Amino acid sequence: MTLSNITVNTQSSIRIGGSKVLYFDPYLIPAAAHDADLIFITHEHYDHFEPESIARLKKEETFLIAPESMKKKTLSESGIAEGNCLFYQPGESFEAGGAAVETIPAYNKLKPFHPKGKKWQGYVVTMDDIRYYVSGDTDVNEDIKKVRCDVALIPIGGFYTMDWKQAAEYIAQIKPQAVIPTHYGSIVGNKTDGEDFRKMLEGLNGKIRVELKL
């Protein structure tokens, strides 16, 4: 299974190419590509919902998928036609733009930054027979322990989310084929967190492929 089709731009800004071009939480996109088939937003924080980056990626037929709780903000600021903006709550399954999508709760357990009541979410998107899980900002919790995926993209920087130790233990439990750590080395976390995560996960489950993209 190739991971060369996946780019992590910065933070949790992710591009996955295939039969469709998927973007998740585009942030600090430097150049106009206008190639997005689907853009997924996990929550409303500035480094996850940036209208300027959406404008550089969207085309006329781009779909934008976001939490129901962001409906007013997204419709007024995203620049994507209202009919192409789709809103869901955690725990739903649907098809959008030719991709099968499941929404996964994303929240902190004890920290105040991402309350469960906001109903923010990550996504499992099936494209080309591969299940990609992009978690958004979350701690390890009972909801994300239920995820089944082939490729996981999860935060490891700590403070606002799980840290690299918690992330390694989580990935060893859900056992994807591959994992790409995100959300470290810029706003939060250290540049070394990726390697620390890799080493710990290899000790817990050496069969899971770790790819560092930041």
mmCIF file with all atom_site columns, C-alpha atoms in Angstrom:
data_model
loop_
_atom_site.group_PDB
_atom_site.id
_atom_site.type_symbol
_atom_site.label_atom_id
_atom_site.label_alt_id
_atom_site.label_comp_id
_atom_site.label_asym_id
_atom_site.label_entity_id
_atom_site.label_seq_id
_atom_site.pdbx_PDB_ins_code
_atom_site.Cartn_x
_atom_site.Cartn_y
_atom_site.Cartn_z
_atom_site.occupancy
_atom_site.B_iso_or_equiv
_atom_site.pdbx_formal_charge
_atom_site.auth_seq_id
_atom_site.auth_comp_id
_atom_site.auth_asym_id
_atom_site.auth_atom_id
_atom_site.pdbx_PDB_model_num
ATOM 1   C CA . MET A 1 1   ? 0.000   0.000  0.000  1.00 0.00 ? 1   MET A CA 1
ATOM 2   C CA . THR A 1 2   ? 1.478   3.329  -1.068 1.00 0.00 ? 2   THR A CA 1
ATOM 3   C CA . LEU A 1 3   ? 1.425   6.401  1.135  1.00 0.00 ? 3   LEU A CA 1
ATOM 4   C CA . SER A 1 4   ? 3.033   8.647  -1.483 1.00 0.00 ? 4   SER A CA 1
ATOM 5   C CA . ASN A 1 5   ? -0.427  9.999  -2.323 1.00 0.00 ? 5   ASN A CA 1
ATOM 6   C CA . ILE A 1 6   ? -0.650  11.629 1.128  1.00 0.00 ? 6   ILE A CA 1
ATOM 7   C CA . THR A 1 7   ? 0.790   15.038 1.986  1.00 0.00 ? 7   THR A CA 1
ATOM 8   C CA . VAL A 1 8   ? 0.761   16.722 5.377  1.00 0.00 ? 8   VAL A CA 1
ATOM 9   C CA . ASN A 1 9   ? 1.248   20.412 4.681  1.00 0.00 ? 9   ASN A CA 1
ATOM 10  C CA . THR A 1 10  ? 1.468   21.687 8.270  1.00 0.00 ? 10  THR A CA 1
ATOM 11  C CA . GLN A 1 11  ? -0.344  20.986 11.522 1.00 0.00 ? 11  GLN A CA 1
ATOM 12  C CA . SER A 1 12  ? -3.289  18.812 10.438 1.00 0.00 ? 12  SER A CA 1
ATOM 13  C CA . SER A 1 13  ? -3.570  20.149 6.898  1.00 0.00 ? 13  SER A CA 1
ATOM 14  C CA . ILE A 1 14  ? -3.734  16.976 4.822  1.00 0.00 ? 14  ILE A CA 1
ATOM 15  C CA . ARG A 1 15  ? -4.093  16.136 1.130  1.00 0.00 ? 15  ARG A CA 1
ATOM 16  C CA . ILE A 1 16  ? -4.933  12.620 -0.051 1.00 0.00 ? 16  ILE A CA 1
ATOM 17  C CA . GLY A 1 17  ? -4.892  11.950 -3.778 1.00 0.00 ? 17  GLY A CA 1
ATOM 18  C CA . GLY A 1 18  ? -6.554  9.095  -5.621 1.00 0.00 ? 18  GLY A CA 1
ATOM 19  C CA . SER A 1 19  ? -9.669  8.714  -7.740 1.00 0.00 ? 19  SER A CA 1
ATOM 20  C CA . LYS A 1 20  ? -10.724 11.849 -5.813 1.00 0.00 ? 20  LYS A CA 1
ATOM 21  C CA . VAL A 1 21  ? -8.633  14.601 -4.264 1.00 0.00 ? 21  VAL A CA 1
ATOM 22  C CA . LEU A 1 22  ? -9.407  14.999 -0.575 1.00 0.00 ? 22  LEU A CA 1
ATOM 23  C CA . TYR A 1 23  ? -8.295  17.794 1.727  1.00 0.00 ? 23  TYR A CA 1
ATOM 24  C CA . PHE A 1 24  ? -8.662  17.871 5.483  1.00 0.00 ? 24  PHE A CA 1
ATOM 25  C CA . ASP A 1 25  ? -8.417  21.113 7.482  1.00 0.00 ? 25  ASP A CA 1
ATOM 26  C CA . PRO A 1 26  ? -6.458  23.005 4.785  1.00 0.00 ? 26  PRO A CA 1
ATOM 27  C CA . TYR A 1 27  ? -4.222  25.584 6.446  1.00 0.00 ? 27  TYR A CA 1
ATOM 28  C CA . LEU A 1 28  ? -1.453  27.839 5.150  1.00 0.00 ? 28  LEU A CA 1
ATOM 29  C CA . ILE A 1 29  ? -1.909  26.568 1.594  1.00 0.00 ? 29  ILE A CA 1
ATOM 30  C CA . PRO A 1 30  ? 0.724   28.573 -0.340 1.00 0.00 ? 30  PRO A CA 1
ATOM 31  C CA . ALA A 1 31  ? -0.543  28.386 -3.926 1.00 0.00 ? 31  ALA A CA 1
ATOM 32  C CA . ALA A 1 32  ? -3.842  28.100 -5.775 1.00 0.00 ? 32  ALA A CA 1
ATOM 33  C CA . ALA A 1 33  ? -4.387  24.498 -6.835 1.00 0.00 ? 33  ALA A CA 1
ATOM 34  C CA . HIS A 1 34  ? -8.170  24.429 -7.312 1.00 0.00 ? 34  HIS A CA 1
ATOM 35  C CA . ASP A 1 35  ? -8.072  20.635 -7.379 1.00 0.00 ? 35  ASP A CA 1
ATOM 36  C CA . ALA A 1 36  ? -10.201 19.686 -4.364 1.00 0.00 ? 36  ALA A CA 1
ATOM 37  C CA . ASP A 1 37  ? -13.058 17.271 -4.927 1.00 0.00 ? 37  ASP A CA 1
ATOM 38  C CA . LEU A 1 38  ? -13.897 17.189 -1.227 1.00 0.00 ? 38  LEU A CA 1
ATOM 39  C CA . ILE A 1 39  ? -12.748 19.387 1.642  1.00 0.00 ? 39  ILE A CA 1
ATOM 40  C CA . PHE A 1 40  ? -13.330 18.102 5.179  1.00 0.00 ? 40  PHE A CA 1
ATOM 41  C CA . ILE A 1 41  ? -13.315 20.409 8.208  1.00 0.00 ? 41  ILE A CA 1
ATOM 42  C CA . THR A 1 42  ? -13.003 18.837 11.659 1.00 0.00 ? 42  THR A CA 1
ATOM 43  C CA . HIS A 1 43  ? -13.698 21.924 13.797 1.00 0.00 ? 43  HIS A CA 1
ATOM 44  C CA . GLU A 1 44  ? -13.668 25.699 13.821 1.00 0.00 ? 44  GLU A CA 1
ATOM 45  C CA . HIS A 1 45  ? -10.255 26.600 15.295 1.00 0.00 ? 45  HIS A CA 1
ATOM 46  C CA . TYR A 1 46  ? -8.204  28.896 13.043 1.00 0.00 ? 46  TYR A CA 1
ATOM 47  C CA . ASP A 1 47  ? -5.589  26.267 12.171 1.00 0.00 ? 47  ASP A CA 1
ATOM 48  C CA . HIS A 1 48  ? -8.315  23.872 10.986 1.00 0.00 ? 48  HIS A CA 1
ATOM 49  C CA . PHE A 1 49  ? -10.850 26.174 9.325  1.00 0.00 ? 49  PHE A CA 1
ATOM 50  C CA . GLU A 1 50  ? -9.077  28.804 7.208  1.00 0.00 ? 50  GLU A CA 1
ATOM 51  C CA . PRO A 1 51  ? -11.264 30.290 4.440  1.00 0.00 ? 51  PRO A CA 1
ATOM 52  C CA . GLU A 1 52  ? -8.226  31.681 2.588  1.00 0.00 ? 52  GLU A CA 1
ATOM 53  C CA . SER A 1 53  ? -6.813  28.189 2.072  1.00 0.00 ? 53  SER A CA 1
ATOM 54  C CA . ILE A 1 54  ? -10.203 26.820 1.069  1.00 0.00 ? 54  ILE A CA 1
ATOM 55  C CA . ALA A 1 55  ? -10.382 29.531 -1.602 1.00 0.00 ? 55  ALA A CA 1
ATOM 56  C CA . ARG A 1 56  ? -7.068  28.346 -3.074 1.00 0.00 ? 56  ARG A CA 1
ATOM 57  C CA . LEU A 1 57  ? -8.298  24.761 -3.356 1.00 0.00 ? 57  LEU A CA 1
ATOM 58  C CA . LYS A 1 58  ? -11.966 24.886 -4.275 1.00 0.00 ? 58  LYS A CA 1
ATOM 59  C CA . LYS A 1 59  ? -13.400 24.542 -7.741 1.00 0.00 ? 59  LYS A CA 1
ATOM 60  C CA . GLU A 1 60  ? -16.984 24.946 -8.865 1.00 0.00 ? 60  GLU A CA 1
ATOM 61  C CA . GLU A 1 61  ? -18.008 21.390 -7.985 1.00 0.00 ? 61  GLU A CA 1
ATOM 62  C CA . THR A 1 62  ? -16.053 21.008 -4.713 1.00 0.00 ? 62  THR A CA 1
ATOM 63  C CA . PHE A 1 63  ? -17.994 19.586 -1.768 1.00 0.00 ? 63  PHE A CA 1
ATOM 64  C CA . LEU A 1 64  ? -17.265 20.848 1.742  1.00 0.00 ? 64  LEU A CA 1
ATOM 65  C CA . ILE A 1 65  ? -18.118 18.607 4.699  1.00 0.00 ? 65  ILE A CA 1
ATOM 66  C CA . ALA A 1 66  ? -18.178 20.095 8.201  1.00 0.00 ? 66  ALA A CA 1
ATOM 67  C CA . PRO A 1 67  ? -19.755 19.581 11.633 1.00 0.00 ? 67  PRO A CA 1
ATOM 68  C CA . GLU A 1 68  ? -23.398 20.603 11.956 1.00 0.00 ? 68  GLU A CA 1
ATOM 69  C CA . SER A 1 69  ? -22.374 22.991 14.736 1.00 0.00 ? 69  SER A CA 1
ATOM 70  C CA . MET A 1 70  ? -20.327 25.004 12.202 1.00 0.00 ? 70  MET A CA 1
ATOM 71  C CA . LYS A 1 71  ? -23.158 25.500 9.724  1.00 0.00 ? 71  LYS A CA 1
ATOM 72  C CA . LYS A 1 72  ? -23.615 29.278 10.046 1.00 0.00 ? 72  LYS A CA 1
ATOM 73  C CA . LYS A 1 73  ? -19.889 29.999 10.137 1.00 0.00 ? 73  LYS A CA 1
ATOM 74  C CA . THR A 1 74  ? -19.073 27.703 7.224  1.00 0.00 ? 74  THR A CA 1
ATOM 75  C CA . LEU A 1 75  ? -21.832 28.979 4.951  1.00 0.00 ? 75  LEU A CA 1
ATOM 76  C CA . SER A 1 76  ? -20.878 32.596 5.531  1.00 0.00 ? 76  SER A CA 1
ATOM 77  C CA . GLU A 1 77  ? -17.090 32.236 5.266  1.00 0.00 ? 77  GLU A CA 1
ATOM 78  C CA . SER A 1 78  ? -16.076 29.227 3.160  1.00 0.00 ? 78  SER A CA 1
ATOM 79  C CA . GLY A 1 79  ? -16.939 30.655 -0.272 1.00 0.00 ? 79  GLY A CA 1
ATOM 80  C CA . ILE A 1 80  ? -18.323 27.297 -1.405 1.00 0.00 ? 80  ILE A CA 1
ATOM 81  C CA . ALA A 1 81  ? -21.845 27.240 -2.804 1.00 0.00 ? 81  ALA A CA 1
ATOM 82  C CA . GLU A 1 82  ? -24.497 26.481 -0.194 1.00 0.00 ? 82  GLU A CA 1
ATOM 83  C CA . GLY A 1 83  ? -25.708 23.433 -2.106 1.00 0.00 ? 83  GLY A CA 1
ATOM 84  C CA . ASN A 1 84  ? -22.208 21.926 -1.929 1.00 0.00 ? 84  ASN A CA 1
ATOM 85  C CA . CYS A 1 85  ? -21.806 22.424 1.836  1.00 0.00 ? 85  CYS A CA 1
ATOM 86  C CA . LEU A 1 86  ? -22.811 19.311 3.764  1.00 0.00 ? 86  LEU A CA 1
ATOM 87  C CA . PHE A 1 87  ? -23.188 19.193 7.543  1.00 0.00 ? 87  PHE A CA 1
ATOM 88  C CA . TYR A 1 88  ? -23.223 16.167 9.821  1.00 0.00 ? 88  TYR A CA 1
ATOM 89  C CA . GLN A 1 89  ? -22.943 15.187 13.449 1.00 0.00 ? 89  GLN A CA 1
ATOM 90  C CA . PRO A 1 90  ? -20.561 12.593 14.896 1.00 0.00 ? 90  PRO A CA 1
ATOM 91  C CA . GLY A 1 91  ? -21.662 9.022  14.353 1.00 0.00 ? 91  GLY A CA 1
ATOM 92  C CA . GLU A 1 92  ? -23.181 9.376  10.878 1.00 0.00 ? 92  GLU A CA 1
ATOM 93  C CA . SER A 1 93  ? -22.418 7.490  7.650  1.00 0.00 ? 93  SER A CA 1
ATOM 94  C CA . PHE A 1 94  ? -23.075 8.852  4.176  1.00 0.00 ? 94  PHE A CA 1
ATOM 95  C CA . GLU A 1 95  ? -21.732 9.211  0.641  1.00 0.00 ? 95  GLU A CA 1
ATOM 96  C CA . ALA A 1 96  ? -20.398 12.504 -0.679 1.00 0.00 ? 96  ALA A CA 1
ATOM 97  C CA . GLY A 1 97  ? -18.786 13.179 -4.035 1.00 0.00 ? 97  GLY A CA 1
ATOM 98  C CA . GLY A 1 98  ? -18.287 9.490  -4.699 1.00 0.00 ? 98  GLY A CA 1
ATOM 99  C CA . ALA A 1 99  ? -16.607 8.697  -1.361 1.00 0.00 ? 99  ALA A CA 1
ATOM 100 C CA . ALA A 1 100 ? -18.056 6.765  1.579  1.00 0.00 ? 100 ALA A CA 1
ATOM 101 C CA . VAL A 1 101 ? -17.711 8.781  4.796  1.00 0.00 ? 101 VAL A CA 1
ATOM 102 C CA . GLU A 1 102 ? -18.162 8.090  8.507  1.00 0.00 ? 102 GLU A CA 1
ATOM 103 C CA . THR A 1 103 ? -18.008 10.862 11.110 1.00 0.00 ? 103 THR A CA 1
ATOM 104 C CA . ILE A 1 104 ? -16.105 10.037 14.304 1.00 0.00 ? 104 ILE A CA 1
ATOM 105 C CA . PRO A 1 105 ? -16.416 12.038 17.554 1.00 0.00 ? 105 PRO A CA 1
ATOM 106 C CA . ALA A 1 106 ? -13.340 14.168 18.324 1.00 0.00 ? 106 ALA A CA 1
ATOM 107 C CA . TYR A 1 107 ? -12.980 15.658 21.787 1.00 0.00 ? 107 TYR A CA 1
ATOM 108 C CA . ASN A 1 108 ? -10.865 16.097 24.890 1.00 0.00 ? 108 ASN A CA 1
ATOM 109 C CA . LYS A 1 109 ? -11.626 14.118 28.017 1.00 0.00 ? 109 LYS A CA 1
ATOM 110 C CA . LEU A 1 110 ? -10.298 16.496 30.683 1.00 0.00 ? 110 LEU A CA 1
ATOM 111 C CA . LYS A 1 111 ? -8.927  19.466 28.738 1.00 0.00 ? 111 LYS A CA 1
ATOM 112 C CA . PRO A 1 112 ? -11.197 22.424 27.860 1.00 0.00 ? 112 PRO A CA 1
ATOM 113 C CA . PHE A 1 113 ? -10.118 22.944 24.245 1.00 0.00 ? 113 PHE A CA 1
ATOM 114 C CA . HIS A 1 114 ? -12.379 20.524 22.363 1.00 0.00 ? 114 HIS A CA 1
ATOM 115 C CA . PRO A 1 115 ? -15.485 19.828 24.452 1.00 0.00 ? 115 PRO A CA 1
ATOM 116 C CA . LYS A 1 116 ? -17.564 16.813 23.523 1.00 0.00 ? 116 LYS A CA 1
ATOM 117 C CA . GLY A 1 117 ? -20.652 19.012 23.526 1.00 0.00 ? 117 GLY A CA 1
ATOM 118 C CA . LYS A 1 118 ? -19.386 20.941 20.493 1.00 0.00 ? 118 LYS A CA 1
ATOM 119 C CA . LYS A 1 119 ? -19.911 17.777 18.410 1.00 0.00 ? 119 LYS A CA 1
ATOM 120 C CA . TRP A 1 120 ? -16.729 18.251 16.393 1.00 0.00 ? 120 TRP A CA 1
ATOM 121 C CA . GLN A 1 121 ? -15.510 15.261 14.433 1.00 0.00 ? 121 GLN A CA 1
ATOM 122 C CA . GLY A 1 122 ? -12.915 13.306 12.556 1.00 0.00 ? 122 GLY A CA 1
ATOM 123 C CA . TYR A 1 123 ? -13.608 11.274 9.435  1.00 0.00 ? 123 TYR A CA 1
ATOM 124 C CA . VAL A 1 124 ? -13.132 7.784  8.068  1.00 0.00 ? 124 VAL A CA 1
ATOM 125 C CA . VAL A 1 125 ? -13.198 8.133  4.290  1.00 0.00 ? 125 VAL A CA 1
ATOM 126 C CA . THR A 1 126 ? -13.110 5.099  2.007  1.00 0.00 ? 126 THR A CA 1
ATOM 127 C CA . MET A 1 127 ? -11.481 5.795  -1.349 1.00 0.00 ? 127 MET A CA 1
ATOM 128 C CA . ASP A 1 128 ? -10.039 3.253  -3.787 1.00 0.00 ? 128 ASP A CA 1
ATOM 129 C CA . ASP A 1 129 ? -10.767 0.468  -1.278 1.00 0.00 ? 129 ASP A CA 1
ATOM 130 C CA . ILE A 1 130 ? -8.640  2.087  1.443  1.00 0.00 ? 130 ILE A CA 1
ATOM 131 C CA . ARG A 1 131 ? -10.116 3.384  4.700  1.00 0.00 ? 131 ARG A CA 1
ATOM 132 C CA . TYR A 1 132 ? -8.408  6.614  5.779  1.00 0.00 ? 132 TYR A CA 1
ATOM 133 C CA . TYR A 1 133 ? -9.015  7.903  9.298  1.00 0.00 ? 133 TYR A CA 1
ATOM 134 C CA . VAL A 1 134 ? -8.272  11.590 9.920  1.00 0.00 ? 134 VAL A CA 1
ATOM 135 C CA . SER A 1 135 ? -9.049  12.165 13.570 1.00 0.00 ? 135 SER A CA 1
ATOM 136 C CA . GLY A 1 136 ? -9.015  15.934 13.970 1.00 0.00 ? 136 GLY A CA 1
ATOM 137 C CA . ASP A 1 137 ? -8.024  17.271 17.393 1.00 0.00 ? 137 ASP A CA 1
ATOM 138 C CA . THR A 1 138 ? -8.848  14.642 19.980 1.00 0.00 ? 138 THR A CA 1
ATOM 139 C CA . ASP A 1 139 ? -7.680  12.783 23.022 1.00 0.00 ? 139 ASP A CA 1
ATOM 140 C CA . VAL A 1 140 ? -7.835  9.030  23.188 1.00 0.00 ? 140 VAL A CA 1
ATOM 141 C CA . ASN A 1 141 ? -11.401 8.203  24.195 1.00 0.00 ? 141 ASN A CA 1
ATOM 142 C CA . GLU A 1 142 ? -13.852 5.322  23.970 1.00 0.00 ? 142 GLU A CA 1
ATOM 143 C CA . ASP A 1 143 ? -15.323 6.610  20.694 1.00 0.00 ? 143 ASP A CA 1
ATOM 144 C CA . ILE A 1 144 ? -12.092 6.627  18.712 1.00 0.00 ? 144 ILE A CA 1
ATOM 145 C CA . LYS A 1 145 ? -11.120 3.217  20.095 1.00 0.00 ? 145 LYS A CA 1
ATOM 146 C CA . LYS A 1 146 ? -13.922 1.804  17.914 1.00 0.00 ? 146 LYS A CA 1
ATOM 147 C CA . VAL A 1 147 ? -12.359 3.062  14.663 1.00 0.00 ? 147 VAL A CA 1
ATOM 148 C CA . ARG A 1 148 ? -11.292 0.536  12.065 1.00 0.00 ? 148 ARG A CA 1
ATOM 149 C CA . CYS A 1 149 ? -9.094  1.819  9.266  1.00 0.00 ? 149 CYS A CA 1
ATOM 150 C CA . ASP A 1 150 ? -6.189  1.002  6.970  1.00 0.00 ? 150 ASP A CA 1
ATOM 151 C CA . VAL A 1 151 ? -4.371  4.331  7.375  1.00 0.00 ? 151 VAL A CA 1
ATOM 152 C CA . ALA A 1 152 ? -4.635  6.572  10.439 1.00 0.00 ? 152 ALA A CA 1
ATOM 153 C CA . LEU A 1 153 ? -3.612  10.227 10.597 1.00 0.00 ? 153 LEU A CA 1
ATOM 154 C CA . ILE A 1 154 ? -3.638  11.359 14.214 1.00 0.00 ? 154 ILE A CA 1
ATOM 155 C CA . PRO A 1 155 ? -2.239  14.232 16.337 1.00 0.00 ? 155 PRO A CA 1
ATOM 156 C CA . ILE A 1 156 ? 0.710   13.551 18.624 1.00 0.00 ? 156 ILE A CA 1
ATOM 157 C CA . GLY A 1 157 ? 1.786   17.015 19.823 1.00 0.00 ? 157 GLY A CA 1
ATOM 158 C CA . GLY A 1 158 ? 0.072   16.991 23.204 1.00 0.00 ? 158 GLY A CA 1
ATOM 159 C CA . PHE A 1 159 ? -1.410  19.980 25.079 1.00 0.00 ? 159 PHE A CA 1
ATOM 160 C CA . TYR A 1 160 ? -4.508  20.347 22.871 1.00 0.00 ? 160 TYR A CA 1
ATOM 161 C CA . THR A 1 161 ? -4.608  16.645 21.905 1.00 0.00 ? 161 THR A CA 1
ATOM 162 C CA . MET A 1 162 ? -3.138  13.269 22.776 1.00 0.00 ? 162 MET A CA 1
ATOM 163 C CA . ASP A 1 163 ? 0.652   13.251 23.011 1.00 0.00 ? 163 ASP A CA 1
ATOM 164 C CA . TRP A 1 164 ? 3.016   10.910 21.190 1.00 0.00 ? 164 TRP A CA 1
ATOM 165 C CA . LYS A 1 165 ? 3.045   8.317  23.970 1.00 0.00 ? 165 LYS A CA 1
ATOM 166 C CA . GLN A 1 166 ? -0.750  8.163  24.177 1.00 0.00 ? 166 GLN A CA 1
ATOM 167 C CA . ALA A 1 167 ? -0.935  8.103  20.373 1.00 0.00 ? 167 ALA A CA 1
ATOM 168 C CA . ALA A 1 168 ? 1.467   5.160  20.107 1.00 0.00 ? 168 ALA A CA 1
ATOM 169 C CA . GLU A 1 169 ? -0.530  3.160  22.653 1.00 0.00 ? 169 GLU A CA 1
ATOM 170 C CA . TYR A 1 170 ? -3.757  3.973  20.812 1.00 0.00 ? 170 TYR A CA 1
ATOM 171 C CA . ILE A 1 171 ? -2.440  2.957  17.390 1.00 0.00 ? 171 ILE A CA 1
ATOM 172 C CA . ALA A 1 172 ? -1.038  -0.273 18.820 1.00 0.00 ? 172 ALA A CA 1
ATOM 173 C CA . GLN A 1 173 ? -4.564  -1.020 20.022 1.00 0.00 ? 173 GLN A CA 1
ATOM 174 C CA . ILE A 1 174 ? -6.559  -0.295 16.828 1.00 0.00 ? 174 ILE A CA 1
ATOM 175 C CA . LYS A 1 175 ? -3.896  -1.818 14.531 1.00 0.00 ? 175 LYS A CA 1
ATOM 176 C CA . PRO A 1 176 ? -4.122  0.015  11.182 1.00 0.00 ? 176 PRO A CA 1
ATOM 177 C CA . GLN A 1 177 ? -1.756  -1.020 8.427  1.00 0.00 ? 177 GLN A CA 1
ATOM 178 C CA . ALA A 1 178 ? -0.076  2.382  8.535  1.00 0.00 ? 178 ALA A CA 1
ATOM 179 C CA . VAL A 1 179 ? -0.064  5.593  10.558 1.00 0.00 ? 179 VAL A CA 1
ATOM 180 C CA . ILE A 1 180 ? 1.026   9.159  9.827  1.00 0.00 ? 180 ILE A CA 1
ATOM 181 C CA . PRO A 1 181 ? 1.426   11.447 12.875 1.00 0.00 ? 181 PRO A CA 1
ATOM 182 C CA . THR A 1 182 ? 0.255   15.071 12.608 1.00 0.00 ? 182 THR A CA 1
ATOM 183 C CA . HIS A 1 183 ? -0.187  18.214 14.711 1.00 0.00 ? 183 HIS A CA 1
ATOM 184 C CA . TYR A 1 184 ? 3.348   18.545 16.075 1.00 0.00 ? 184 TYR A CA 1
ATOM 185 C CA . GLY A 1 185 ? 6.504   20.543 15.505 1.00 0.00 ? 185 GLY A CA 1
ATOM 186 C CA . SER A 1 186 ? 4.934   23.940 14.750 1.00 0.00 ? 186 SER A CA 1
ATOM 187 C CA . ILE A 1 187 ? 2.195   25.351 17.006 1.00 0.00 ? 187 ILE A CA 1
ATOM 188 C CA . VAL A 1 188 ? 2.525   22.557 19.575 1.00 0.00 ? 188 VAL A CA 1
ATOM 189 C CA . GLY A 1 189 ? 4.849   19.631 20.107 1.00 0.00 ? 189 GLY A CA 1
ATOM 190 C CA . ASN A 1 190 ? 8.514   19.189 19.263 1.00 0.00 ? 190 ASN A CA 1
ATOM 191 C CA . LYS A 1 191 ? 10.102  18.280 15.947 1.00 0.00 ? 191 LYS A CA 1
ATOM 192 C CA . THR A 1 192 ? 11.404  15.122 17.612 1.00 0.00 ? 192 THR A CA 1
ATOM 193 C CA . ASP A 1 193 ? 7.916   13.880 18.543 1.00 0.00 ? 193 ASP A CA 1
ATOM 194 C CA . GLY A 1 194 ? 7.543   12.004 15.260 1.00 0.00 ? 194 GLY A CA 1
ATOM 195 C CA . GLU A 1 195 ? 10.645  9.902  15.815 1.00 0.00 ? 195 GLU A CA 1
ATOM 196 C CA . ASP A 1 196 ? 9.748   9.323  19.458 1.00 0.00 ? 196 ASP A CA 1
ATOM 197 C CA . PHE A 1 197 ? 6.306   8.135  18.348 1.00 0.00 ? 197 PHE A CA 1
ATOM 198 C CA . ARG A 1 198 ? 7.827   5.835  15.740 1.00 0.00 ? 198 ARG A CA 1
ATOM 199 C CA . LYS A 1 199 ? 10.257  4.230  18.198 1.00 0.00 ? 199 LYS A CA 1
ATOM 200 C CA . MET A 1 200 ? 7.614   3.652  20.841 1.00 0.00 ? 200 MET A CA 1
ATOM 201 C CA . LEU A 1 201 ? 5.125   2.165  18.367 1.00 0.00 ? 201 LEU A CA 1
ATOM 202 C CA . GLU A 1 202 ? 7.793   -0.148 16.945 1.00 0.00 ? 202 GLU A CA 1
ATOM 203 C CA . GLY A 1 203 ? 8.310   -1.447 20.467 1.00 0.00 ? 203 GLY A CA 1
ATOM 204 C CA . LEU A 1 204 ? 4.570   -1.987 20.954 1.00 0.00 ? 204 LEU A CA 1
ATOM 205 C CA . ASN A 1 205 ? 3.714   -3.303 17.488 1.00 0.00 ? 205 ASN A CA 1
ATOM 206 C CA . GLY A 1 206 ? 6.486   -3.425 14.926 1.00 0.00 ? 206 GLY A CA 1
ATOM 207 C CA . LYS A 1 207 ? 4.126   -4.555 12.167 1.00 0.00 ? 207 LYS A CA 1
ATOM 208 C CA . ILE A 1 208 ? 2.442   -1.148 11.818 1.00 0.00 ? 208 ILE A CA 1
ATOM 209 C CA . ARG A 1 209 ? 4.100   1.066  9.235  1.00 0.00 ? 209 ARG A CA 1
ATOM 210 C CA . VAL A 1 210 ? 4.959   4.598  10.419 1.00 0.00 ? 210 VAL A CA 1
ATOM 211 C CA . GLU A 1 211 ? 5.445   7.334  7.851  1.00 0.00 ? 211 GLU A CA 1
ATOM 212 C CA . LEU A 1 212 ? 6.663   10.784 8.941  1.00 0.00 ? 212 LEU A CA 1
ATOM 213 C CA . LYS A 1 213 ? 5.416   13.591 6.709  1.00 0.00 ? 213 LYS A CA 1
ATOM 214 C CA . LEU A 1 214 ? 6.167   16.647 8.866  1.00 0.00 ? 214 LEU A CA 1
#
